[in-house]
mmCIF file of C-alpha atoms in Angstrom:
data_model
loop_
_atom_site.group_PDB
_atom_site.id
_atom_site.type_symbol
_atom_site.label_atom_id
_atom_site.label_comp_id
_atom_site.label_asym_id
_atom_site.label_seq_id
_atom_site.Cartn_x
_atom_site.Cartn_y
_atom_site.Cartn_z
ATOM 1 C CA UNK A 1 84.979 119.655 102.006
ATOM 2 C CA UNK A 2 86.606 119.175 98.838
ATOM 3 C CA UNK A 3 87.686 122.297 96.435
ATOM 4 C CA UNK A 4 85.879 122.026 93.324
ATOM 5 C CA UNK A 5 87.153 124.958 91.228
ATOM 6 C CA UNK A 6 83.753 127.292 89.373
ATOM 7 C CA UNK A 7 83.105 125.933 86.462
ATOM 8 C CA UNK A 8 82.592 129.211 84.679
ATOM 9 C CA UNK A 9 86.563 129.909 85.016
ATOM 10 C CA UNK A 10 87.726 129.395 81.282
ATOM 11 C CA UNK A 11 85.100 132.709 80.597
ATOM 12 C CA UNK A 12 87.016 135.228 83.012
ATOM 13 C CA UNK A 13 90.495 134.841 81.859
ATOM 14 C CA UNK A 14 92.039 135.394 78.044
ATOM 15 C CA UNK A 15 94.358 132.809 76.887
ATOM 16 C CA UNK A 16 97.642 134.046 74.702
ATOM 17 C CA UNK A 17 99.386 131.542 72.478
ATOM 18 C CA UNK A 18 102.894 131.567 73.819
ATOM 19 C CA UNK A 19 105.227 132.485 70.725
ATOM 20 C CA UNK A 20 104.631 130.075 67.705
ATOM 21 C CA UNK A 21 104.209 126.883 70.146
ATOM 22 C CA UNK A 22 101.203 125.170 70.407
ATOM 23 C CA UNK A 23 101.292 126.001 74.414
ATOM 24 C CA UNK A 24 98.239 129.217 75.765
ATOM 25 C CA UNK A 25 98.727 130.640 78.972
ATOM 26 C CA UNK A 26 96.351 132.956 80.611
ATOM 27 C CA UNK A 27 96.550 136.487 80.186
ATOM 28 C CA UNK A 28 97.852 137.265 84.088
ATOM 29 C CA UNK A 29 99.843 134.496 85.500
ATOM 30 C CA UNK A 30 100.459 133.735 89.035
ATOM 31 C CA UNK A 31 104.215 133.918 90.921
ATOM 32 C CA UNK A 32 105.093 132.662 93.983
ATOM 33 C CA UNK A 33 107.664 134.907 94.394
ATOM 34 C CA UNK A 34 106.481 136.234 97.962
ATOM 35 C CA UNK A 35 103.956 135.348 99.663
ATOM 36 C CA UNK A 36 104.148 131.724 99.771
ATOM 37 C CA UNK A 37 107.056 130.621 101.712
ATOM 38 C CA UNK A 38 107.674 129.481 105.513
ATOM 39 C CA UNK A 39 106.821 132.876 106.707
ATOM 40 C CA UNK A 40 103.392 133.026 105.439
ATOM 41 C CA UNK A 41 100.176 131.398 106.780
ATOM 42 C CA UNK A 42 99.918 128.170 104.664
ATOM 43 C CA UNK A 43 96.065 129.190 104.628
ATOM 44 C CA UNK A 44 96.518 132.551 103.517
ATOM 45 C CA UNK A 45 98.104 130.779 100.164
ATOM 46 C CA UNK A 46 95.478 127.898 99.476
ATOM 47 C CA UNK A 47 93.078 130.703 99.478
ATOM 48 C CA UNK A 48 95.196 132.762 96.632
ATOM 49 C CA UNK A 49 95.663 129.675 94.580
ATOM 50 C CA UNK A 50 92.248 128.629 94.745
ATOM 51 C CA UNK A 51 90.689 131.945 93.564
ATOM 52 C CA UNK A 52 93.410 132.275 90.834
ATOM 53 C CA UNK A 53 92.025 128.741 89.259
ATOM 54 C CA UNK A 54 88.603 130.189 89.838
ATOM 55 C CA UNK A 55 89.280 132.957 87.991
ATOM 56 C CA UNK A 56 91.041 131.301 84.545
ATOM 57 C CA UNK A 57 94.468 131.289 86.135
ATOM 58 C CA UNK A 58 96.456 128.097 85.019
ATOM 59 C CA UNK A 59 99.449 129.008 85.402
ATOM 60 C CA UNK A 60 101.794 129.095 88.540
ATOM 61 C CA UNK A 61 105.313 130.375 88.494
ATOM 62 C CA UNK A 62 108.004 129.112 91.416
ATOM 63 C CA UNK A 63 111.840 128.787 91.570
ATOM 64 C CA UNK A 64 113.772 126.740 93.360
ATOM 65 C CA UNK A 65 114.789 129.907 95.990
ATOM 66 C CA UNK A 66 111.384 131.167 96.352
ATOM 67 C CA UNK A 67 110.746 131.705 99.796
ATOM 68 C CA UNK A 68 111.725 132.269 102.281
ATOM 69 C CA UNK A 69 113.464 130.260 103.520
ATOM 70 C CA UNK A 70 114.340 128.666 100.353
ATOM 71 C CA UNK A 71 112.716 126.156 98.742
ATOM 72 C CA UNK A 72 109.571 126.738 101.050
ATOM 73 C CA UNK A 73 107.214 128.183 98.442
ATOM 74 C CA UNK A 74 107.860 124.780 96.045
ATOM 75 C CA UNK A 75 106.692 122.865 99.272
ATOM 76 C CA UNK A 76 103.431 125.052 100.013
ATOM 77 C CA UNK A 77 102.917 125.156 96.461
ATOM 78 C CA UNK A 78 103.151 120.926 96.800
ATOM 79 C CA UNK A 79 100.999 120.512 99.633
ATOM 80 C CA UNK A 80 98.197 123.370 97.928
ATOM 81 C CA UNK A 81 98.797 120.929 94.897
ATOM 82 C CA UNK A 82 97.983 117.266 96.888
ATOM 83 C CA UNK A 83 95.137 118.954 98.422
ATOM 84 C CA UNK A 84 93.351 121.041 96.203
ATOM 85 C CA UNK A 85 94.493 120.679 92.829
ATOM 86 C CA UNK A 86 95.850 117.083 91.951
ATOM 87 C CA UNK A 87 92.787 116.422 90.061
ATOM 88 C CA UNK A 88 93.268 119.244 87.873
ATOM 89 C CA UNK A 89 97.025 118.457 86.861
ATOM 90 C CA UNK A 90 96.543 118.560 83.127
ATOM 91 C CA UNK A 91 94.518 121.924 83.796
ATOM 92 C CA UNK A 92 97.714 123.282 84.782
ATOM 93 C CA UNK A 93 100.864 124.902 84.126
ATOM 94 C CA UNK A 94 103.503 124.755 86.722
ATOM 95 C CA UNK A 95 106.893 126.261 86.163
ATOM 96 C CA UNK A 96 110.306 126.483 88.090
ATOM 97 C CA UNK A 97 113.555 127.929 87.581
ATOM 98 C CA UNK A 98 117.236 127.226 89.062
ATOM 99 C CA UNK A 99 120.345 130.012 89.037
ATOM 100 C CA UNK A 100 120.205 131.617 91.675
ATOM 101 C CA UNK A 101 122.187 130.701 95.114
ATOM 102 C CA UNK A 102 119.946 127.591 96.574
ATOM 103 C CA UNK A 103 122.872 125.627 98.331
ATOM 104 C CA UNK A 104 126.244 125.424 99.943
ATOM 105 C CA UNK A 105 129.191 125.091 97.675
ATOM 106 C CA UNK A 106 130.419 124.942 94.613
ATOM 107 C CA UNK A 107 127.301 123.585 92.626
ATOM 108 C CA UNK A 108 124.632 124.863 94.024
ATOM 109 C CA UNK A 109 124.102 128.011 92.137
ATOM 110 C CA UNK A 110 124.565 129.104 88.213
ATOM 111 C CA UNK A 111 124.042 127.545 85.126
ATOM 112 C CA UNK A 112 126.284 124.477 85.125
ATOM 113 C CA UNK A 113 124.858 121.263 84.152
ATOM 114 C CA UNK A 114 125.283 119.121 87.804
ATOM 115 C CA UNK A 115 123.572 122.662 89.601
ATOM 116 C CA UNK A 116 120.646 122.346 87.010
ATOM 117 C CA UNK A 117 119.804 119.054 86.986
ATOM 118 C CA UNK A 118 119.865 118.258 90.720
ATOM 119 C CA UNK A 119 118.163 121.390 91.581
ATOM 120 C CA UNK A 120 115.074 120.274 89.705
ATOM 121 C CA UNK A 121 114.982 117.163 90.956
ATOM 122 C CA UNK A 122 114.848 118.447 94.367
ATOM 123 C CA UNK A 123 112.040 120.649 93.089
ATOM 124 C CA UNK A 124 110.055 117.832 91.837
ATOM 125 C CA UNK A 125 110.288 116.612 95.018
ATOM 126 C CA UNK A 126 109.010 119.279 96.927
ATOM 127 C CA UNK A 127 106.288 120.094 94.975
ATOM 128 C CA UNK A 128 104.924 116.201 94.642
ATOM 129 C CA UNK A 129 105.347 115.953 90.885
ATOM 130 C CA UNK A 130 106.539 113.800 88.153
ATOM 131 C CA UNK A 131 107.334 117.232 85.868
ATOM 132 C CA UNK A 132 107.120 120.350 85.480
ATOM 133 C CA UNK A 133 105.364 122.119 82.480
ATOM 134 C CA UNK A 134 108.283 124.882 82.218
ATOM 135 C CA UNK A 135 111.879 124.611 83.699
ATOM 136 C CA UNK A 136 113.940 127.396 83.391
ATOM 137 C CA UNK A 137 117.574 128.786 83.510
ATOM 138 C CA UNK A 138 116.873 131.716 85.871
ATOM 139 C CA UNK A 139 119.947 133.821 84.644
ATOM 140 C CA UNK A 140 122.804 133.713 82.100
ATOM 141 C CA UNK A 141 126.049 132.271 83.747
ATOM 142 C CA UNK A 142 129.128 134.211 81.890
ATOM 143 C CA UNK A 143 130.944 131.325 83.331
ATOM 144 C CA UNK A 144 129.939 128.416 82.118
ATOM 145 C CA UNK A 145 129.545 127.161 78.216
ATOM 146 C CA UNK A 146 125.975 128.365 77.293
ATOM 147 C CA UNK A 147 125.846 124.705 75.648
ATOM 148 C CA UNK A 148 126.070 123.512 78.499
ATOM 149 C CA UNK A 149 123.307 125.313 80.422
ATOM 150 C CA UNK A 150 121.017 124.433 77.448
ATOM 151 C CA UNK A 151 122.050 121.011 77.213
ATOM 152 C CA UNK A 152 120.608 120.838 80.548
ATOM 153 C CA UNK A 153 117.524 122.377 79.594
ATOM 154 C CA UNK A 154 117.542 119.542 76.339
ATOM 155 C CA UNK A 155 118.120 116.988 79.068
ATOM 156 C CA UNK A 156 115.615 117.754 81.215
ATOM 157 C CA UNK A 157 112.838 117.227 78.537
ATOM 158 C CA UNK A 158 114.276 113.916 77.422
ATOM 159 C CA UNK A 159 114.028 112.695 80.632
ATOM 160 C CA UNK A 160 110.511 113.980 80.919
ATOM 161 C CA UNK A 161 111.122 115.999 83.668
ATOM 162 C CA UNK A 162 109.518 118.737 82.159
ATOM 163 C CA UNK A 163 107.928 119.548 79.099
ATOM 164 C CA UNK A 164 109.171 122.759 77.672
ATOM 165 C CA UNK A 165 112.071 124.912 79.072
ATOM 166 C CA UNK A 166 112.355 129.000 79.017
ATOM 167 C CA UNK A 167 115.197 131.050 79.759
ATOM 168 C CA UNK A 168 114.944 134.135 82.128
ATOM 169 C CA UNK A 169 116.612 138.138 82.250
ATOM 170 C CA UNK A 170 118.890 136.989 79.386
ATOM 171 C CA UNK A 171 120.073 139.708 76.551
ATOM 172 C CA UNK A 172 118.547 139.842 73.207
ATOM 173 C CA UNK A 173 122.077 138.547 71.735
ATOM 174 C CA UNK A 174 122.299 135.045 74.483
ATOM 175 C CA UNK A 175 118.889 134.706 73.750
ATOM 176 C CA UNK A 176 119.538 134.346 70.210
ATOM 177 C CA UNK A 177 122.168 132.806 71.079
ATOM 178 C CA UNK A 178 120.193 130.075 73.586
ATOM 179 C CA UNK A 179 117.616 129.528 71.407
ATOM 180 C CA UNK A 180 120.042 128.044 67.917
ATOM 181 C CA UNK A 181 121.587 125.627 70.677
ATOM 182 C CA UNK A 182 118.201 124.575 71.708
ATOM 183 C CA UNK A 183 116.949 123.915 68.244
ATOM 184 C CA UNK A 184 120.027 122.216 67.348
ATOM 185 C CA UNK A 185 119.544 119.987 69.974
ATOM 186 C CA UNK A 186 115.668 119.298 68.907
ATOM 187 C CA UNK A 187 113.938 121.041 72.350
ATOM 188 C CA UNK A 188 113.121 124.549 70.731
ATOM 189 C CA UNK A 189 112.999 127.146 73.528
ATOM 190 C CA UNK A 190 109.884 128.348 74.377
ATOM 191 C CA UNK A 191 109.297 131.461 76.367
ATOM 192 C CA UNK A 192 111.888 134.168 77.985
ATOM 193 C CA UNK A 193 110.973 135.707 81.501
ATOM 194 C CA UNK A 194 112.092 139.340 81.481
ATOM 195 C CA UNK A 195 111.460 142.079 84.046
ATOM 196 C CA UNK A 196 109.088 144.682 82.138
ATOM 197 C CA UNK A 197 107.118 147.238 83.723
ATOM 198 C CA UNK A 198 106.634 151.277 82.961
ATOM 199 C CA UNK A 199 109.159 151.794 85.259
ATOM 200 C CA UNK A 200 111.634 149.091 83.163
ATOM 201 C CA UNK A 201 111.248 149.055 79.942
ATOM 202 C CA UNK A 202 115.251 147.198 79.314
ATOM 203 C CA UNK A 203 113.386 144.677 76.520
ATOM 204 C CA UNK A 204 111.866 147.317 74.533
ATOM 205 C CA UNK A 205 113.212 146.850 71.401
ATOM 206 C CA UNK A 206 115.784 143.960 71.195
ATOM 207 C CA UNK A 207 114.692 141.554 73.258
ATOM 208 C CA UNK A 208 110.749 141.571 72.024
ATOM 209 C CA UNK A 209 112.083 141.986 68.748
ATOM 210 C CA UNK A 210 114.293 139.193 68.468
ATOM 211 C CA UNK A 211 111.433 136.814 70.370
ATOM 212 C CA UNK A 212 108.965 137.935 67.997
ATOM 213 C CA UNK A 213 111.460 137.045 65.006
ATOM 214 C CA UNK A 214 112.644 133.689 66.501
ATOM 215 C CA UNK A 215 108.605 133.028 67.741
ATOM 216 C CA UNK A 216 109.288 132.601 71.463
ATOM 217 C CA UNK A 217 107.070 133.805 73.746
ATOM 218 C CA UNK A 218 107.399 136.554 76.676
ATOM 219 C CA UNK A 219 106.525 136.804 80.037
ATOM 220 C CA UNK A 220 107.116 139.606 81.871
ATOM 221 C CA UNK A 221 107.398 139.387 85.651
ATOM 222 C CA UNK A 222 107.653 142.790 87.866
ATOM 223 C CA UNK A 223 105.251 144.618 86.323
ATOM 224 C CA UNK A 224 104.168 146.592 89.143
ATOM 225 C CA UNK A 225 107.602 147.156 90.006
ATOM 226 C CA UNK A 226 107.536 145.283 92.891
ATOM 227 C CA UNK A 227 104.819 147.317 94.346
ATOM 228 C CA UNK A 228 106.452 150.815 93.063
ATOM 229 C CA UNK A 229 103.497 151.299 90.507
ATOM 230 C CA UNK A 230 100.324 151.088 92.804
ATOM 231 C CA UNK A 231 98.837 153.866 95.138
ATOM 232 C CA UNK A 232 100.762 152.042 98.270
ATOM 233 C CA UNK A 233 103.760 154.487 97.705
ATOM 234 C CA UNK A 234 101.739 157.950 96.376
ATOM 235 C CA UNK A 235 102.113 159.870 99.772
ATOM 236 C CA UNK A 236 105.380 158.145 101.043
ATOM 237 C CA UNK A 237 106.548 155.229 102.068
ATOM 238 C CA UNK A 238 104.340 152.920 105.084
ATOM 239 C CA UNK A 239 105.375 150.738 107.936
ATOM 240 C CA UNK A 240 105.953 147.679 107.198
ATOM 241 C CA UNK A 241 105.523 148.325 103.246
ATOM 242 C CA UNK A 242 108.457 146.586 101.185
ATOM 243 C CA UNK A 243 110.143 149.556 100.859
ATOM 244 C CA UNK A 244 110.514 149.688 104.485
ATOM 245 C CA UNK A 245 112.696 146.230 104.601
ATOM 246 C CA UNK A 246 115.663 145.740 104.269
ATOM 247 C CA UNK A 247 115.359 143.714 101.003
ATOM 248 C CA UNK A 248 114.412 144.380 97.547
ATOM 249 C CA UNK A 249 113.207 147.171 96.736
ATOM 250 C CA UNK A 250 114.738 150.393 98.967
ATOM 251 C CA UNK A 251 113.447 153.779 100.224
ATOM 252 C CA UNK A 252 116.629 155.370 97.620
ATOM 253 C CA UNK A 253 114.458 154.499 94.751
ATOM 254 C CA UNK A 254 111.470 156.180 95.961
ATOM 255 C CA UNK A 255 112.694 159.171 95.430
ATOM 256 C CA UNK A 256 110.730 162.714 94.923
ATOM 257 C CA UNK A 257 111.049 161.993 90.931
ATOM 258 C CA UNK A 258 110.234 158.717 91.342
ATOM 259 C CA UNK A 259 106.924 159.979 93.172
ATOM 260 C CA UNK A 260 105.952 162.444 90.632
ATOM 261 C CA UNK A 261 106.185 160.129 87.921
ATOM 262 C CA UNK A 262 103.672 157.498 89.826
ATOM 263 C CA UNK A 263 101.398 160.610 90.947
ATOM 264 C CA UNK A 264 101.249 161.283 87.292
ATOM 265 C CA UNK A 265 100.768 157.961 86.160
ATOM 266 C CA UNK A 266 97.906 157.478 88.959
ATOM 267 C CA UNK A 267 96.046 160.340 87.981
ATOM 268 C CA UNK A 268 95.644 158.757 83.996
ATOM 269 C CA UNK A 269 94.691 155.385 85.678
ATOM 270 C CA UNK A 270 91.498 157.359 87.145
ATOM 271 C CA UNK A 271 91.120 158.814 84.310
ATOM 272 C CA UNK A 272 90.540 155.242 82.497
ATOM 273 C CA UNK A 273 88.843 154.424 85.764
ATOM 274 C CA UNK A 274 91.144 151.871 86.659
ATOM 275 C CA UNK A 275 93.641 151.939 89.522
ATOM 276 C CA UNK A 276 97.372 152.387 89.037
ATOM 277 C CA UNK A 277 97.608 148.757 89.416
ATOM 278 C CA UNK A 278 95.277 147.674 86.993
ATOM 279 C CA UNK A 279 96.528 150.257 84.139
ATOM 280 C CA UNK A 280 100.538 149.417 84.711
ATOM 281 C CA UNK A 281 99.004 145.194 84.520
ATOM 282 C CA UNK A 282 97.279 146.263 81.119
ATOM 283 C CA UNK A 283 100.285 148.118 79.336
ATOM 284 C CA UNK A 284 102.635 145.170 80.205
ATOM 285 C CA UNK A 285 100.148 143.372 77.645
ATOM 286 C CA UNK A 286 99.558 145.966 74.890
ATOM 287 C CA UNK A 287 102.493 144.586 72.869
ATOM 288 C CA UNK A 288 101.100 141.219 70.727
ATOM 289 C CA UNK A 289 104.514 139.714 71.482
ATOM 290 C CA UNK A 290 103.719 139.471 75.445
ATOM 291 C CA UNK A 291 102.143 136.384 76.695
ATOM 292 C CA UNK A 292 101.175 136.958 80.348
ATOM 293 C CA UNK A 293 102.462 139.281 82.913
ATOM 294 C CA UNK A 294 103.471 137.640 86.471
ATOM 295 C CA UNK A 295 101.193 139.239 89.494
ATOM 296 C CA UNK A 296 102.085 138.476 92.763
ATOM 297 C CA UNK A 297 99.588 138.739 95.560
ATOM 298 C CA UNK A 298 99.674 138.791 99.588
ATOM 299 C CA UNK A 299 95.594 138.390 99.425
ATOM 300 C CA UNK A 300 92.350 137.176 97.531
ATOM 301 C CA UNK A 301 91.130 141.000 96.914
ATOM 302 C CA UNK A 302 94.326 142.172 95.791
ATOM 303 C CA UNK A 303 94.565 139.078 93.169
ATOM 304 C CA UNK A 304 90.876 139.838 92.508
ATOM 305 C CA UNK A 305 92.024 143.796 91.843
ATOM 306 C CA UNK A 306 94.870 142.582 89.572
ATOM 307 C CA UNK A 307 93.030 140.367 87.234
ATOM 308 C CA UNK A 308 90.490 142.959 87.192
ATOM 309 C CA UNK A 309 93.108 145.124 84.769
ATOM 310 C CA UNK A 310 92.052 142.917 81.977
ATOM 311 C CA UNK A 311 88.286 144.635 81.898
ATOM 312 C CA UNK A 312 90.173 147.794 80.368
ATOM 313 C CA UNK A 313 92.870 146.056 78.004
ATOM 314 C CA UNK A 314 93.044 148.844 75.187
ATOM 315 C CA UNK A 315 94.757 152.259 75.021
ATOM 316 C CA UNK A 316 94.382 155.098 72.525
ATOM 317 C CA UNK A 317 97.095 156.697 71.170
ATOM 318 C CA UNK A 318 96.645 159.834 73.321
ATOM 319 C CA UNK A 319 97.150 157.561 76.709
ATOM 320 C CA UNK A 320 100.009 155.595 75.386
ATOM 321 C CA UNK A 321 101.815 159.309 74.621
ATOM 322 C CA UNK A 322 100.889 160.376 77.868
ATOM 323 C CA UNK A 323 102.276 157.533 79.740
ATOM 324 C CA UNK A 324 105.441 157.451 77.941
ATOM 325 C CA UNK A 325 105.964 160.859 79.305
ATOM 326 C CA UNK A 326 106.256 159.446 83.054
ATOM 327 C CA UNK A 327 106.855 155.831 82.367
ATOM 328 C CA UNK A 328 110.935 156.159 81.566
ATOM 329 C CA UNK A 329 114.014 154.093 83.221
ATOM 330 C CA UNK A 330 114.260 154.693 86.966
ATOM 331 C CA UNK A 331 116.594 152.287 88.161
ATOM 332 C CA UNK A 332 114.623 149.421 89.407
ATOM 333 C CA UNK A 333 115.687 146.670 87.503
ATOM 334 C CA UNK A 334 117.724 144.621 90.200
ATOM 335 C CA UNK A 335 118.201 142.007 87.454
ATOM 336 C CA UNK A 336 120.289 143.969 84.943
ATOM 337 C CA UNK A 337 123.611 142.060 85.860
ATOM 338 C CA UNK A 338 122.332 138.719 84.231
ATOM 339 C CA UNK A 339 120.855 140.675 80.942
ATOM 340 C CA UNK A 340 124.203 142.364 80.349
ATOM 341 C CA UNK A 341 126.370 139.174 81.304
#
């Protein structure tokens, strides 16, 4: 039977204009960060990114490394597409990124212009589409001309490969920077993907500032610090949790500090009657100059629990003083290299 997504779905999610473009995206966006690779039941997936659409969620965030192995998550993501979603193309926002290490050699990572462009053509290819809505330059590359990494940006809309491009964990000063080369060259940049959670708060001020000043939008991905800032982690660390893999994010950063600020924070959340989830999902969005925040999710109930943080959106002054108190720098931002390149 074919999917045919509820027709009540525009009423469940709110919509944020993205900077001073003329683009929305909903409130809580969707990465395929995890989750959606080779290692994953291709099932488990088609039944994330159906209930997302069901529930206002148009937009869906890939890379070209997302995995694993790499590249797998734009192929699910394709074959979810042809079968469930194809109809619904112009419903949709579909992003990808390229920087990272995807391929052997010389040009298969950074920002130069031959690793850019070839990268998303092989991502148009695995996902089955003409274009994406978003490409982005995943991280700054001290290495190469930054006129160069935007002219590939610049090129990639002229070729209408995709229709606005975004840059991702750069500084306050490159973005600046980024975004006069990009107007120069007549393709004005449209959104920056920092990560921003209570537990990484790097962008707060320069980088909001200077996107609210220059009207680009924000969105924030790692909010729940990759899984720091739920109740998974409030009496330890479980089997088979992502702190217990050898990846990511490590048993050293869950340390007894780090515990007593998430017991703290968890104990406000029920206060609000919200989980610790759903409160660190609302903060990220407090600030008028955030678009969406990027929620992962290894089921339907736990995407249903995530989008459920926008039912309690507001915080009084006493809450927001309260949660500064625990919500300070603790070391998890694995991306600072690229922000301080």
């Amino acid at each position: 039977m074919s999917y045919v997504p509820a027709a009540d779905r525009y009423e469940r999610m709110s919509y944020r204009r993205t900077g001073r473009s003329g683009l929305l995206l909903p409130a809580i966006s969707l990465g395929l960060w995890w989750n959606f690779g080779g290692d994953r039941p291709l099932e488990t997936g088609r039944a994330i990114v159906r209930r997302g659409f069901d529930l206002g969620i148009t937009h869906f965030d890939l890379a070209n490394n997302y995995g694993p192995p790499y590249g797998s998550a734009e192929q699910n993501f394709g074959r979810l597409f042809a079968a469930d979603l194809a109809p619904y193309r112009d419903e949709l926002v579909i992003s990808t990124k390229a920087g990272y290490d995807m391929w052997p050699g010389p040009y298969g990572e950074w920002g130069s212009r031959k690793y850019l462009l070839a990268s998303l053509d092989q991502s148009l290819r695995r996902l089955g589409l003409d274009y994406v809505d978003i490409f982005y330059s995943h991280r700054f590359d001290p290495e190469t001309p930054l006129e160069e990494t935007m002219g590939a940006l610049d090129t990639a809309v002229r070729q209408g490969k995709a229709l606005y491009v975004g840059i991702s964990s750069y500084s306050a000063i490159k973005t600046a920077e980024a975004a006069a080369i990009l107007h120069q060259l007549g393709t004005p940049l449209l959104i920056h993907q920092p990560s921003y959670s209570m537990l990484n708060r790097w962008i707060e001020p320069d980088v909001l500032d200077t996107l609210g000043d220059l009207g680009v939008g924000c969105i924030g991905f790692s909010p729940l610090a990759q899984g720091v800032l739920t109740d998974k982690y409030l009496n330890g660390v479980p089997e088979g949790s992502r702190a217990d893999r050898p990846y990511s994010l490590g048993r050293e950063m869950l340390s007894e500090q780090m515990l007593g600020k998430i017991r703290s924070l968890n104990e406000l959340a029920g206060r609000r009657g919200q989980t610790l989830a759903q409160m660190a999902l609302a903060w990220t969005l407090r600030d008028p100059r955030m678009t969406s925040t990027l929620v992962g999710a290894s089921s339907v109930a736990q995407l249903e629990n995530n989008v459920a943080a926008l039912e309690r959106p507001d915080f009084t002054d006493e809450e927001l003083a309260e949660i500064d108190r625990y919500a300070t720098e603790s070391d998890v931002n694995l991306w600072a290299a690229s922000s301080e390149g």
